[in-house]
Structure formats: structure tokens, C-alpha cells
PDB file of C-alpha atoms in Angstrom:
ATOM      1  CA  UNK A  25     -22.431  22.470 -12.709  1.00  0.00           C
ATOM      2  CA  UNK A  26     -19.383  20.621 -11.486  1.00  0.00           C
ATOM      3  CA  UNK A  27     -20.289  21.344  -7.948  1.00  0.00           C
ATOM      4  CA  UNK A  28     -23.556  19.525  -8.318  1.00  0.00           C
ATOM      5  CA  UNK A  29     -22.064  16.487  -9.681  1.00  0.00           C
ATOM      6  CA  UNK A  30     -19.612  16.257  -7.045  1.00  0.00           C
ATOM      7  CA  UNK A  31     -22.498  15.949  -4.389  1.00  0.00           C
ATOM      8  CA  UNK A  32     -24.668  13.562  -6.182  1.00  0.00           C
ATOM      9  CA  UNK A  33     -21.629  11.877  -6.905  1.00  0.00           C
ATOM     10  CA  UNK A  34     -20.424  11.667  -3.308  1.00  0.00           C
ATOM     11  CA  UNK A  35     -23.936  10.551  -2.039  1.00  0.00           C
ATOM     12  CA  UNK A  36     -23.874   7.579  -4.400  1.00  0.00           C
ATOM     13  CA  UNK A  37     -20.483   6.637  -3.386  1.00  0.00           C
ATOM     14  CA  UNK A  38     -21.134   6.820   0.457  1.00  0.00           C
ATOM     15  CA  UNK A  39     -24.857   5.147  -0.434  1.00  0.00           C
ATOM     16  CA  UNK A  40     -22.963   2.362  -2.535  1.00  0.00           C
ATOM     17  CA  UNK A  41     -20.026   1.945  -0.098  1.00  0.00           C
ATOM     18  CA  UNK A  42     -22.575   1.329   2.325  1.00  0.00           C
ATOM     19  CA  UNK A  43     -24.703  -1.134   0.607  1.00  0.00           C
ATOM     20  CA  UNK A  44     -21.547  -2.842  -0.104  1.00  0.00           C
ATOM     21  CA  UNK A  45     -21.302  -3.430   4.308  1.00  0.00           C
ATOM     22  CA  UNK A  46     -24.708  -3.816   5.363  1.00  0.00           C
ATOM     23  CA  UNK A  47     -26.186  -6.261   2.186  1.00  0.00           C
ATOM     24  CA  UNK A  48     -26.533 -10.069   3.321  1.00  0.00           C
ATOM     25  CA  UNK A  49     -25.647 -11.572   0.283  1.00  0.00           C
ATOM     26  CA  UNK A  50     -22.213 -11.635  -0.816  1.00  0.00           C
ATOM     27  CA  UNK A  51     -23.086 -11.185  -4.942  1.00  0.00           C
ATOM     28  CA  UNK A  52     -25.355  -8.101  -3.422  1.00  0.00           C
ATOM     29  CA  UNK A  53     -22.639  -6.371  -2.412  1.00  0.00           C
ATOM     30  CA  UNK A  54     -20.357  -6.978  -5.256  1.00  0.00           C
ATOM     31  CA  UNK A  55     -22.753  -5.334  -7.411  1.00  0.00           C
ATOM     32  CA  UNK A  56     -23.150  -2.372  -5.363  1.00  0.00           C
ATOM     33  CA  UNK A  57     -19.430  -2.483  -5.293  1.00  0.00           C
ATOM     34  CA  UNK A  58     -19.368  -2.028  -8.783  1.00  0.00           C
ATOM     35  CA  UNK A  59     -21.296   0.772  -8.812  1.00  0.00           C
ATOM     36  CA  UNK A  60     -19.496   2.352  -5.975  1.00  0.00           C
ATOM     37  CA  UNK A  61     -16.037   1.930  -8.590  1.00  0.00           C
ATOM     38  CA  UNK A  62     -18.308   3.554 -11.401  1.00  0.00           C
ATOM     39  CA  UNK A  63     -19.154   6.630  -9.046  1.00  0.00           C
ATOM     40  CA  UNK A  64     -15.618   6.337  -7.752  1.00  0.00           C
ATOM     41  CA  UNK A  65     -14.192   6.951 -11.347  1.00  0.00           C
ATOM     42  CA  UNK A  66     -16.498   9.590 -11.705  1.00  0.00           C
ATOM     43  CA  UNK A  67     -14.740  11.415  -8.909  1.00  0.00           C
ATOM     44  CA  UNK A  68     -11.127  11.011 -10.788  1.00  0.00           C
ATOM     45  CA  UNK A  69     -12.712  12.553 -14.063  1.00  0.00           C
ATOM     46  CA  UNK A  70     -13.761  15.431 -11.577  1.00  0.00           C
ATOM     47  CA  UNK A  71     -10.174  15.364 -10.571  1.00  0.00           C
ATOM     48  CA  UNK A  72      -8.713  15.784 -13.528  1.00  0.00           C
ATOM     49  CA  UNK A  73      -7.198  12.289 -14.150  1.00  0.00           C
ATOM     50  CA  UNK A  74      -9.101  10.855 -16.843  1.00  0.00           C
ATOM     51  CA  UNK A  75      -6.981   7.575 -17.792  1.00  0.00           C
ATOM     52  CA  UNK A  76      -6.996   7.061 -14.355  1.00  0.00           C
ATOM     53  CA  UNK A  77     -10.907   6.784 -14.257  1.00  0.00           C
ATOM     54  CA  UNK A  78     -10.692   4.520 -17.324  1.00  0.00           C
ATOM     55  CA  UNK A  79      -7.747   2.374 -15.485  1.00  0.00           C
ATOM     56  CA  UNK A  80     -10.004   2.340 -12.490  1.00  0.00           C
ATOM     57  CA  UNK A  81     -12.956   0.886 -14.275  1.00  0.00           C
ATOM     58  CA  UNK A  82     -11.285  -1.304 -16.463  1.00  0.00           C
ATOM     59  CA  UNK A  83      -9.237  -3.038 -13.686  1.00  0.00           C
ATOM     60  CA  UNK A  84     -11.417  -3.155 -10.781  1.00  0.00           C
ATOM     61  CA  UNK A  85     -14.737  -3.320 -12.042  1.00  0.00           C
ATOM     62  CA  UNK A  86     -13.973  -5.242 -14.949  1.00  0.00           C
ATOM     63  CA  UNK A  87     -10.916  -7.424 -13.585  1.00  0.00           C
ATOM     64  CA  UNK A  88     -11.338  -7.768  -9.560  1.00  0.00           C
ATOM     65  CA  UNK A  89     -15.083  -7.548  -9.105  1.00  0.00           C
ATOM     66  CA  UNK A  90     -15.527 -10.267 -11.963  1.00  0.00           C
ATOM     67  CA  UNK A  91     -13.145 -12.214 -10.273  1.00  0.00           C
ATOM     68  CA  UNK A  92     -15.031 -11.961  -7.085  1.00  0.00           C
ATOM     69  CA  UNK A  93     -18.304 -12.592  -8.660  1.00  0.00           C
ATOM     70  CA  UNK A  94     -17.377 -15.595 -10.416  1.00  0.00           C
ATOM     71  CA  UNK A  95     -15.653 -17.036  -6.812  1.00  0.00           C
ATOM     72  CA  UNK A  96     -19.164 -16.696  -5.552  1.00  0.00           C
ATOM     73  CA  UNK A  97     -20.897 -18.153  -8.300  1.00  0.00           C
ATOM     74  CA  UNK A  98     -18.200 -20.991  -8.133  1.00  0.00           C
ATOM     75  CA  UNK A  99     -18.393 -21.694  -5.073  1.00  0.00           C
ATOM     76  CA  UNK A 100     -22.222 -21.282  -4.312  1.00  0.00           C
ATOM     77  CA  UNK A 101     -21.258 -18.922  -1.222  1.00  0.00           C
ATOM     78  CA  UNK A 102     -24.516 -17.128  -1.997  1.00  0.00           C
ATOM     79  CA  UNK A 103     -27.014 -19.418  -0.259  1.00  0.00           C
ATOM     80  CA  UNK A 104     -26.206 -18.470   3.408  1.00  0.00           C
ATOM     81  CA  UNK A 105     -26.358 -15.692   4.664  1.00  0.00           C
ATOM     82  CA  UNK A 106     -24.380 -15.519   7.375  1.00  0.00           C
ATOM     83  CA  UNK A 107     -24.930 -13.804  10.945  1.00  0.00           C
ATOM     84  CA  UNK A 108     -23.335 -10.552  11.707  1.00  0.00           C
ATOM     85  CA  UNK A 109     -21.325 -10.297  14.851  1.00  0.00           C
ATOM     86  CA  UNK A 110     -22.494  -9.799  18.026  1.00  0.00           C
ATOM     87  CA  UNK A 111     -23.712  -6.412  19.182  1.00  0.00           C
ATOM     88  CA  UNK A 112     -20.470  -5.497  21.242  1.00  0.00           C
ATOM     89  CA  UNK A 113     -18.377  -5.825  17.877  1.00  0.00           C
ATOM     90  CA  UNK A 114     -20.335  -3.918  16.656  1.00  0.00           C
ATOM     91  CA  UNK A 115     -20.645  -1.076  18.968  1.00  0.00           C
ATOM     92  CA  UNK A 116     -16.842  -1.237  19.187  1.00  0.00           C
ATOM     93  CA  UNK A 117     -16.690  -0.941  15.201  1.00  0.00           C
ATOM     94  CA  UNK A 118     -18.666   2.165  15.205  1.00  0.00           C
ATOM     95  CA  UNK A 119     -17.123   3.996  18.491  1.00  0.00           C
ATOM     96  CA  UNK A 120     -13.373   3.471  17.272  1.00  0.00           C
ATOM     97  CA  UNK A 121     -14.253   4.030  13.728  1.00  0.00           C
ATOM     98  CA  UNK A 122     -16.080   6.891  14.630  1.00  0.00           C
ATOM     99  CA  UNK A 123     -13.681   8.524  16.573  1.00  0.00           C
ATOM    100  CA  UNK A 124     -10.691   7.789  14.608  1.00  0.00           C
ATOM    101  CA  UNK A 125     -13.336   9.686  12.128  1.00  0.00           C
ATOM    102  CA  UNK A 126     -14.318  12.520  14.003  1.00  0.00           C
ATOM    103  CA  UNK A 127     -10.181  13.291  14.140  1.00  0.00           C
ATOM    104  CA  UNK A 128      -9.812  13.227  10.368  1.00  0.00           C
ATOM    105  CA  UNK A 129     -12.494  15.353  10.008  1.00  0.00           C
ATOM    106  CA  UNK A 130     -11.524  18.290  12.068  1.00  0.00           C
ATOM    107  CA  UNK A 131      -8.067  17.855  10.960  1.00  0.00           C
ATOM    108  CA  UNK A 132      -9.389  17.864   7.203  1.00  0.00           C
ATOM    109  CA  UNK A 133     -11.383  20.736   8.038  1.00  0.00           C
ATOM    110  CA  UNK A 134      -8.503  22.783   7.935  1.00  0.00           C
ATOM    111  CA  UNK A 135      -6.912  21.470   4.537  1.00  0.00           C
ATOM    112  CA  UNK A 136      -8.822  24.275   2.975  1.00  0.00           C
ATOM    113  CA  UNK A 137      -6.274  27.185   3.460  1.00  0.00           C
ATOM    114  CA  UNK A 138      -3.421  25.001   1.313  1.00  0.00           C
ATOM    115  CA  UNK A 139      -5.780  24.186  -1.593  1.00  0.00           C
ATOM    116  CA  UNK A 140      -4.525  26.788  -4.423  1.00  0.00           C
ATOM    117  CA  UNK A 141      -7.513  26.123  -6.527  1.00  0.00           C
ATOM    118  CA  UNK A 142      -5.853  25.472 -10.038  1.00  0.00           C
ATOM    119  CA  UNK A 143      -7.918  25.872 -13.204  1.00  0.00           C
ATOM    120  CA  UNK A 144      -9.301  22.730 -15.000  1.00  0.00           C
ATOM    121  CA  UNK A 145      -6.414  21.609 -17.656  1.00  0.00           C
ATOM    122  CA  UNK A 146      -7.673  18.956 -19.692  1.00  0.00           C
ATOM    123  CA  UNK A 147      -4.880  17.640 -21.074  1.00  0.00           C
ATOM    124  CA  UNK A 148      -2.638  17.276 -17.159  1.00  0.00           C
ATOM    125  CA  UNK A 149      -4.737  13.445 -16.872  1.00  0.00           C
ATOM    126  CA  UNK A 150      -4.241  12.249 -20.430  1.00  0.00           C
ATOM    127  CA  UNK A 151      -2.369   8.850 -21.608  1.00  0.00           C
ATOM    128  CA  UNK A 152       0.547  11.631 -23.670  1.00  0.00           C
ATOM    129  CA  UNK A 153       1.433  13.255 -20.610  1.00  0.00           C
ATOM    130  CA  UNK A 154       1.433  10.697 -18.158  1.00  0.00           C
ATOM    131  CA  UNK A 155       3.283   7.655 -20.608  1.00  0.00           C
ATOM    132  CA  UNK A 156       6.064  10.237 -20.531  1.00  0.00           C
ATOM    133  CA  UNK A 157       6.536  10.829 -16.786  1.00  0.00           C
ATOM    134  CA  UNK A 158       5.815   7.313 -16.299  1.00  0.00           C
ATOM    135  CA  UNK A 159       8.472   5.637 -18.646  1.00  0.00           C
ATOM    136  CA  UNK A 160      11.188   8.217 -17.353  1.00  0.00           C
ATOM    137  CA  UNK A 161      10.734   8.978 -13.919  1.00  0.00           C
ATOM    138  CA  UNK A 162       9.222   6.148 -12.380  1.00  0.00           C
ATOM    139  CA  UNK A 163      10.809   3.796 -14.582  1.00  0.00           C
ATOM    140  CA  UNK A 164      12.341   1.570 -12.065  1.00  0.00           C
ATOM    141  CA  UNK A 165       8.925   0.969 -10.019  1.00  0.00           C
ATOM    142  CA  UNK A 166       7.024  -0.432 -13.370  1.00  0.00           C
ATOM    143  CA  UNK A 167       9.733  -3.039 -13.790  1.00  0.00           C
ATOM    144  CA  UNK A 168       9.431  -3.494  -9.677  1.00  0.00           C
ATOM    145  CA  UNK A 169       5.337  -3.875 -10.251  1.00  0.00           C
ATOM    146  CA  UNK A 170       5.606  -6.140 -13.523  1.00  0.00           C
ATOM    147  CA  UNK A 171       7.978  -8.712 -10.876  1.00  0.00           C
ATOM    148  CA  UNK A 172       5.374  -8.289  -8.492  1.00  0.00           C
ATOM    149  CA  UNK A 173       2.567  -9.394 -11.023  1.00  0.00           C
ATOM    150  CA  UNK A 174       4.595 -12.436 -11.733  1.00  0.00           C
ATOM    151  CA  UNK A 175       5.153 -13.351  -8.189  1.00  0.00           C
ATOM    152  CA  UNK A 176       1.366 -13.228  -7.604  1.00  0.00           C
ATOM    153  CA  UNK A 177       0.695 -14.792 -10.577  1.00  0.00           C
ATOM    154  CA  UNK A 178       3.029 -17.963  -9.655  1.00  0.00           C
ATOM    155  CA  UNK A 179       1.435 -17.894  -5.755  1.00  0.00           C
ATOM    156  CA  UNK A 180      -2.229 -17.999  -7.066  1.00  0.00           C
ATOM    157  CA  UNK A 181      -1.220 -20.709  -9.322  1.00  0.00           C
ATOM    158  CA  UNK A 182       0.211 -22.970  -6.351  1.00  0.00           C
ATOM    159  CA  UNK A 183      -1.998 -21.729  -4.078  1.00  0.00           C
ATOM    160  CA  UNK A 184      -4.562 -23.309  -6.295  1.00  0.00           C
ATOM    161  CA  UNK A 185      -3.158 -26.574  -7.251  1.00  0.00           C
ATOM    162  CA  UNK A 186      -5.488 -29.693  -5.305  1.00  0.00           C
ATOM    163  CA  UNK A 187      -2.003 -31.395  -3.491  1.00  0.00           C
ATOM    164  CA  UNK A 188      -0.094 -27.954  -2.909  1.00  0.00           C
ATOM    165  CA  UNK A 189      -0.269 -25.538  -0.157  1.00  0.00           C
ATOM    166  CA  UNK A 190      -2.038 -26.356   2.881  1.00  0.00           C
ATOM    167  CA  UNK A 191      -2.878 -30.240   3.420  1.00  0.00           C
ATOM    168  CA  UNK A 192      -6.319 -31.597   3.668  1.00  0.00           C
TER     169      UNK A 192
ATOM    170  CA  UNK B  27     -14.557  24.992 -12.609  1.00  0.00           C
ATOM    171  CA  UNK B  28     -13.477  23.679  -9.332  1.00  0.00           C
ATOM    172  CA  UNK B  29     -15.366  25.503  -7.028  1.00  0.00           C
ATOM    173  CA  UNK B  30     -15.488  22.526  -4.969  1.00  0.00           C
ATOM    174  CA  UNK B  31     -13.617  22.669  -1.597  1.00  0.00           C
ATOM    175  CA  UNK B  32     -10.716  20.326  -0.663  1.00  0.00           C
ATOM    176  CA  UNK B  33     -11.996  19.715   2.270  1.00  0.00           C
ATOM    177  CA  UNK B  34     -15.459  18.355   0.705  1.00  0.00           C
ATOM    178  CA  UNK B  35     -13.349  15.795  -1.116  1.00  0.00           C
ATOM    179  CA  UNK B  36     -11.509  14.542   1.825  1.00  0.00           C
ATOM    180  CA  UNK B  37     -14.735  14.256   3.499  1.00  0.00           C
ATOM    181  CA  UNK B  38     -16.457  11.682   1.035  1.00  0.00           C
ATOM    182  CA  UNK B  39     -12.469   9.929   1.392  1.00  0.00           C
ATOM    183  CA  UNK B  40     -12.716   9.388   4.766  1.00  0.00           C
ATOM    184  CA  UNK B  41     -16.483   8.505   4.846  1.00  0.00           C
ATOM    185  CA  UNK B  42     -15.422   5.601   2.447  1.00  0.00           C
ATOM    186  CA  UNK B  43     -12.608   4.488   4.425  1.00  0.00           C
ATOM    187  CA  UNK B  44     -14.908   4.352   7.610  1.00  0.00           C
ATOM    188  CA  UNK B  45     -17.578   2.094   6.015  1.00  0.00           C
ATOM    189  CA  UNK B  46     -14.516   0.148   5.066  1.00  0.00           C
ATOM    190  CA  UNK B  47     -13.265  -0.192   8.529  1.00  0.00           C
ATOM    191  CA  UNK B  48     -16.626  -1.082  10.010  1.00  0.00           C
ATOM    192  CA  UNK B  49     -17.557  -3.883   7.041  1.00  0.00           C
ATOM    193  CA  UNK B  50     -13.986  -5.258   7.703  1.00  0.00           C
ATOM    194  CA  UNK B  51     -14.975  -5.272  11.640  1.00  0.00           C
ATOM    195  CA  UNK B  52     -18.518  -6.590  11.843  1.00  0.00           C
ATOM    196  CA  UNK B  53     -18.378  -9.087   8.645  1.00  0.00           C
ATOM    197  CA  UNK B  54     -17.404 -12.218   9.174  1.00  0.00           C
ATOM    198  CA  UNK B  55     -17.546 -13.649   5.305  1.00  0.00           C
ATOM    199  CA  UNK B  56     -14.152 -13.525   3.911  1.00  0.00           C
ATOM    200  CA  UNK B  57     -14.841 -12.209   0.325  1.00  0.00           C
ATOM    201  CA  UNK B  58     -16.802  -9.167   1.997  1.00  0.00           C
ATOM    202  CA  UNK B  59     -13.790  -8.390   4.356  1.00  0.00           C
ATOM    203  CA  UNK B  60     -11.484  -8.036   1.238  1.00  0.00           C
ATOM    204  CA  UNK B  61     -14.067  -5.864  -0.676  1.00  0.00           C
ATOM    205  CA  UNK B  62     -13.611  -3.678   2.277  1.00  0.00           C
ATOM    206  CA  UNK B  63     -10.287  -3.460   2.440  1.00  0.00           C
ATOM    207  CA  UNK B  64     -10.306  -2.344  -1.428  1.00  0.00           C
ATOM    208  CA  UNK B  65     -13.185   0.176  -0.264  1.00  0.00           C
ATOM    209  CA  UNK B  66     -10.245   1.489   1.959  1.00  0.00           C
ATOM    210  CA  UNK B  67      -7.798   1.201  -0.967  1.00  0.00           C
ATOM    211  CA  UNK B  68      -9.659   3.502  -3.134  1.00  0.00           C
ATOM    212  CA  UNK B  69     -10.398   6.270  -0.090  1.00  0.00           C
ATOM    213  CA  UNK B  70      -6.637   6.282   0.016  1.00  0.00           C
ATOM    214  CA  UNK B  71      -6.699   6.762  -4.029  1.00  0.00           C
ATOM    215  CA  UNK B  72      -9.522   9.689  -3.567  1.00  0.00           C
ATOM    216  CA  UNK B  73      -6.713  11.246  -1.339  1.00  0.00           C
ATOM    217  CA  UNK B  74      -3.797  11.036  -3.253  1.00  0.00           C
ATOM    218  CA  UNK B  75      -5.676  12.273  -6.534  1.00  0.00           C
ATOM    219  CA  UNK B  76      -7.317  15.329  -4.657  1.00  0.00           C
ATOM    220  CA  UNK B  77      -4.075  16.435  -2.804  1.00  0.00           C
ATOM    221  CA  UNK B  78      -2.527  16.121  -6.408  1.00  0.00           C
ATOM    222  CA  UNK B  79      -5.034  18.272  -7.896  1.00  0.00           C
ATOM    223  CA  UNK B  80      -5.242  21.118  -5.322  1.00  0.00           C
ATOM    224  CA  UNK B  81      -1.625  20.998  -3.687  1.00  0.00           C
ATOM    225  CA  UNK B  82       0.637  20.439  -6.612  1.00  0.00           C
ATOM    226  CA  UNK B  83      -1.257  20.756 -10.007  1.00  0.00           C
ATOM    227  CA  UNK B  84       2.017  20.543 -12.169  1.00  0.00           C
ATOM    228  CA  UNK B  85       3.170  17.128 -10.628  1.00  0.00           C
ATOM    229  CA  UNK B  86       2.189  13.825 -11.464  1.00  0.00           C
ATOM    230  CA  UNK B  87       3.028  11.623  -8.380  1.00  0.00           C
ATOM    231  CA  UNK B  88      -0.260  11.518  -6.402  1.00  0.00           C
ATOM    232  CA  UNK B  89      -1.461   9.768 -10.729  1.00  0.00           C
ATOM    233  CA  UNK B  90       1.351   7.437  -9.754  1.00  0.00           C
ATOM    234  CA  UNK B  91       1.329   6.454  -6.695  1.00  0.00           C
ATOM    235  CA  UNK B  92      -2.694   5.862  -7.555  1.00  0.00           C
ATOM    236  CA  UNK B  93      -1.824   3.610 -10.219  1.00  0.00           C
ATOM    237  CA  UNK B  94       0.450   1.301  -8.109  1.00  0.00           C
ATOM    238  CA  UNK B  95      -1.896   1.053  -5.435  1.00  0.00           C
ATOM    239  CA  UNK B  96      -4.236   0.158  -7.933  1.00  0.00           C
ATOM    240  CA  UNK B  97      -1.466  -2.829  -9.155  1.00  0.00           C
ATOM    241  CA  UNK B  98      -0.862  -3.710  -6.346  1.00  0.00           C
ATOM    242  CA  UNK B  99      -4.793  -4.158  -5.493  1.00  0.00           C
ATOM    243  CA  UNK B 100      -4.744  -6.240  -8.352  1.00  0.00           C
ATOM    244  CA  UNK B 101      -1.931  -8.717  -7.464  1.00  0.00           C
ATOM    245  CA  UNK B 102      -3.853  -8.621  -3.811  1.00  0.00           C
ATOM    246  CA  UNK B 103      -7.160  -9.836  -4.670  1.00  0.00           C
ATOM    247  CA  UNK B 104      -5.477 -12.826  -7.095  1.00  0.00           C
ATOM    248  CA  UNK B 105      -3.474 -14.156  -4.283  1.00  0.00           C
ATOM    249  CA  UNK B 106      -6.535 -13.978  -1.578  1.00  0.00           C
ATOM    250  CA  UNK B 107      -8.813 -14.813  -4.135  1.00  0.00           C
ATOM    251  CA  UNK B 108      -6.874 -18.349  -4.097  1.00  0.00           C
ATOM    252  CA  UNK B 109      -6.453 -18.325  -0.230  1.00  0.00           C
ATOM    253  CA  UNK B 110     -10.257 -17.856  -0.042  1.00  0.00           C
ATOM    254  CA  UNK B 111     -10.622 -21.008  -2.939  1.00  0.00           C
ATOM    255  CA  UNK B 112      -8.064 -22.851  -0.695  1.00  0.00           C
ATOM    256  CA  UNK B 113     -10.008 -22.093   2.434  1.00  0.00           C
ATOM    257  CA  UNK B 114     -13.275 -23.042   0.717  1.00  0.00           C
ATOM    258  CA  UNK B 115     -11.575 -26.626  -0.365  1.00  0.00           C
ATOM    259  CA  UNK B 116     -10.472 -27.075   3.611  1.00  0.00           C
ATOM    260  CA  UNK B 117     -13.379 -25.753   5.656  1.00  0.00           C
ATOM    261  CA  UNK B 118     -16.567 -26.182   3.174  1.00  0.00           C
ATOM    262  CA  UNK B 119     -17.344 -22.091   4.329  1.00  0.00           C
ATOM    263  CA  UNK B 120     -15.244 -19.198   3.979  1.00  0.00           C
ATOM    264  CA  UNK B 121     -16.735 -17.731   7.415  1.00  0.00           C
ATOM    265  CA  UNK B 122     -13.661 -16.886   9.396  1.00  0.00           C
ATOM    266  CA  UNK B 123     -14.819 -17.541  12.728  1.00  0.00           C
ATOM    267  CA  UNK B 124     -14.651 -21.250  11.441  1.00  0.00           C
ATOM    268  CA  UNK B 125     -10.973 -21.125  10.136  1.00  0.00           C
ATOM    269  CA  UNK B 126      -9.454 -21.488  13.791  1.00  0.00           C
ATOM    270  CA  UNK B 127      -7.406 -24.661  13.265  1.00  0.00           C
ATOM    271  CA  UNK B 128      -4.111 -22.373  14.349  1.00  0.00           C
ATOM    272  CA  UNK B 129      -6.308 -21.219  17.798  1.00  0.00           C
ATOM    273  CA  UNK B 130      -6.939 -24.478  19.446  1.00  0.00           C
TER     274      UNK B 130
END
């Protein structure tokens, strides 16, 4: 049963992922985008981290991609669509990224033999078990992350002023 | 449950972070290059969660260091979502061929 919805699953995220590169319009791909998180989350249930999958929706789909969306919406970017590169980029986008590819999969190919195959345990992914790991052991990189949220919150904010940052 | 190989999973990672690398190559709008690099974010994710799950079940640290990257995705996106608004304001596109003020 899980087996099956791993592959459908998988096929809709490399489908989706895909979409996401080749559509012309920018608010196109954003949706597909979306769904490619929704399939992605999908894959964490699968993996046994369930308030991950509902972090991952909640902040990408419904924070970043909204974000994205309404910056194309605000800024009318979806009028143009704009020409790809030329066919050498391209060519040299698939023959290094398919090479580099071709590596990771025969290395991958071997990961098999480490796997130890551990039963499903519903409660390893759950908000209990990771609040308490995440308040004792890893204490010091919240505080780190919550600085780093205010950093980028200042920087967007003068990024965004009319007069500050660069000069027009 | 969990008849599904490791090596299955790491498969559908990389897949993703190759359509990443190629949308990041052969785009030239700026809002799909940075959906591509979080398309690359979240192979990385796939990774860390699966090694988690099959290499160390008891530990927690492929959940964490997930949920930073995810953070720090977050952070990311605000501060290029206001470069790209910036860019917009300067240039009247967001096409980066055209941003070449530094080149010339």
C-alpha cells in the first residue's frame, strides 16, 4: 500500500518539479510549485515526520509561495513571457546536470546495503517528541535562527524603503 | 510498512535537485531562479529525512537540521523577495540578463 503511494507520489513530484522549469508564465509555475510542496509533504508523512509535513506546508506553501504569488501579481511580471536561453545553455545545463546526475545515482545505488529498514513508529515525528529534543539539545541554534529572522526581517524592510538601498 | 528501498528515495531527491539545477541554468526570470533554488532546498530536505529514517531511526537530527533549512528558506526568500521588488523599481523587468549595470 505504502509502496504504491511512494511511486505515484514521486511521479507527481518529478512531474510538478518539472512544470515548475519548463512553464512560461511565472504564476504557472508557482502553482505547480505548490503542488510539488503538497506531494513533497506527502513524502515526509511517508517518512515518518509528520509535523514536519505540516511545517512544510504551512511555511512554504502557505508563507513563501504566497509571497511569491502576490510579487507577481504586484508587479504584473505575468504579461511577458520571457525567452529561454540560447540552445548552448541549454545543452550545457543538461550535459553537466546530467552527469553530475548520473554520479549520484550510481553512488546512491549502493546506499541500499546501510538502510536497516526500521518499523513504522508513529509517534518518532510527533510535536511531544520532537519539542523535547528541540528545546534541550538544539537549544542554542533556535535562539541563533530567531536572530536570523530578525536580521532578515530588518534587511527586507530597508531593502524596501523608496530612498534606501540602491539609488535610482 | 517500509518496503520501499533507500535508494528509491534518493532517486526522486536527486531527480528534484536536477530539475532545480537546470531551471536555475536556462531561466532567466529572477523569481523562477529562486523557486529553483528552493526546489534544490527541499531535495536536500528529502535527503536528510530519508537518511534519518533508514540510517538512524532513534535520532532526531536529520528532523532538525530539516527544520532549519526550512528557516532559513524562509528568511531567504524575504530578503530576495525585496532584492527582486528593488530590482523591479530600478530596471522596470526582473530578467537578469538586463541587470548588468556592474558588467559594463
Amino acid at each position: 500500500m505504502s509502496q504504491y503511494l511512494f511511486y505515484i507520489l514521486s511521479l507527481l513530484t518529478a512531474f510538478s518539479a518539472m512544470m515548475v522549469v519548463f512553464s512560461r508564465k511565472p504564476v504557472y509555475s508557482v502553482l505547480y510549485m505548490i503542488f510539488c510542496f503538497f506531494t513533497i509533504a506527502g513524502h515526509y508523512i511517508l517518512l515518518n515526520a509528520q509535523f514536519l509535513a505540516a511545517v512544510h506546508v504551512i511555511v512554504y506553501s502557505g508563507a513563501i509561495m504566497v509571497l511569491f504569488l502576490y510579487v507577481i501579481m504586484m508587479l504584473n511580471l505575468n504579461k511577458e513571457s520571457e525567452p529561454h536561453k540560447s540552445n548552448i545553455a541549454k545543452t550545457a545545463a543538461v550535459v553537466s546536470g546530467g552527469l553530475l546526475l548520473m554520479v549520484l545515482v550510481s553512488v546512491f545505488k549502493s546506499a541500499d546495503g546501510l538502510a536497516i529498514n526500521p518499523a513504522f513508529d508513529s509517534q518518532i515525528g510527533m510535536v511531544e517528541v520532537l519539542g523535547m529534543v528541540l528545546y534541550e539539545k538544539y537549544l542554542l541554534p533556535f535562539e541563533v535562527s530567531a536572530l536570523l529572522f530578525l536580521t532578515a526581517m530588518i534587511g527586507a524592510t530597508m531593502l524596501g524603503k523608496k530612498e534606501g538601498g540602491a539609488q535610482s | 510498512m517500509s518496503e520501499i528501498p533507500l535508494s528509491h528515495i534518493l532517486f526522486v531527491s536527486t531527480a528534484l535537485f536536477f530539475i532545480g539545477m537546470y531551471g536555475m541554468f536556462t531561466r532567466r526570470n529572477m523569481i523562477t531562479m529562486l523557486m529553483s533554488i528552493e526546489l534544490m532546498l527541499n531535495s536536500v530536505n528529502i535527503n536528510f529525512i530519508a537518511f534519518n529514517k533508514y540510517l538512524f531511526p532513534g535520532n532526531l537530527d536529520g528532523l532538525f537540521f530539516t527544520i532549519f533549512i526550512i528557516t532559513i528558506a524562509a528568511a531567504e526568500a524575504a530578503v530576495a523577495i525585496a532584492i527582486i521588488i528593488n530590482l523591479y523599481r530600478n530596471h522596470k523587468s526582473i530578467d537578469v540578463e538586463e541587470a548588468d549595470a556592474l558588467k559594463h
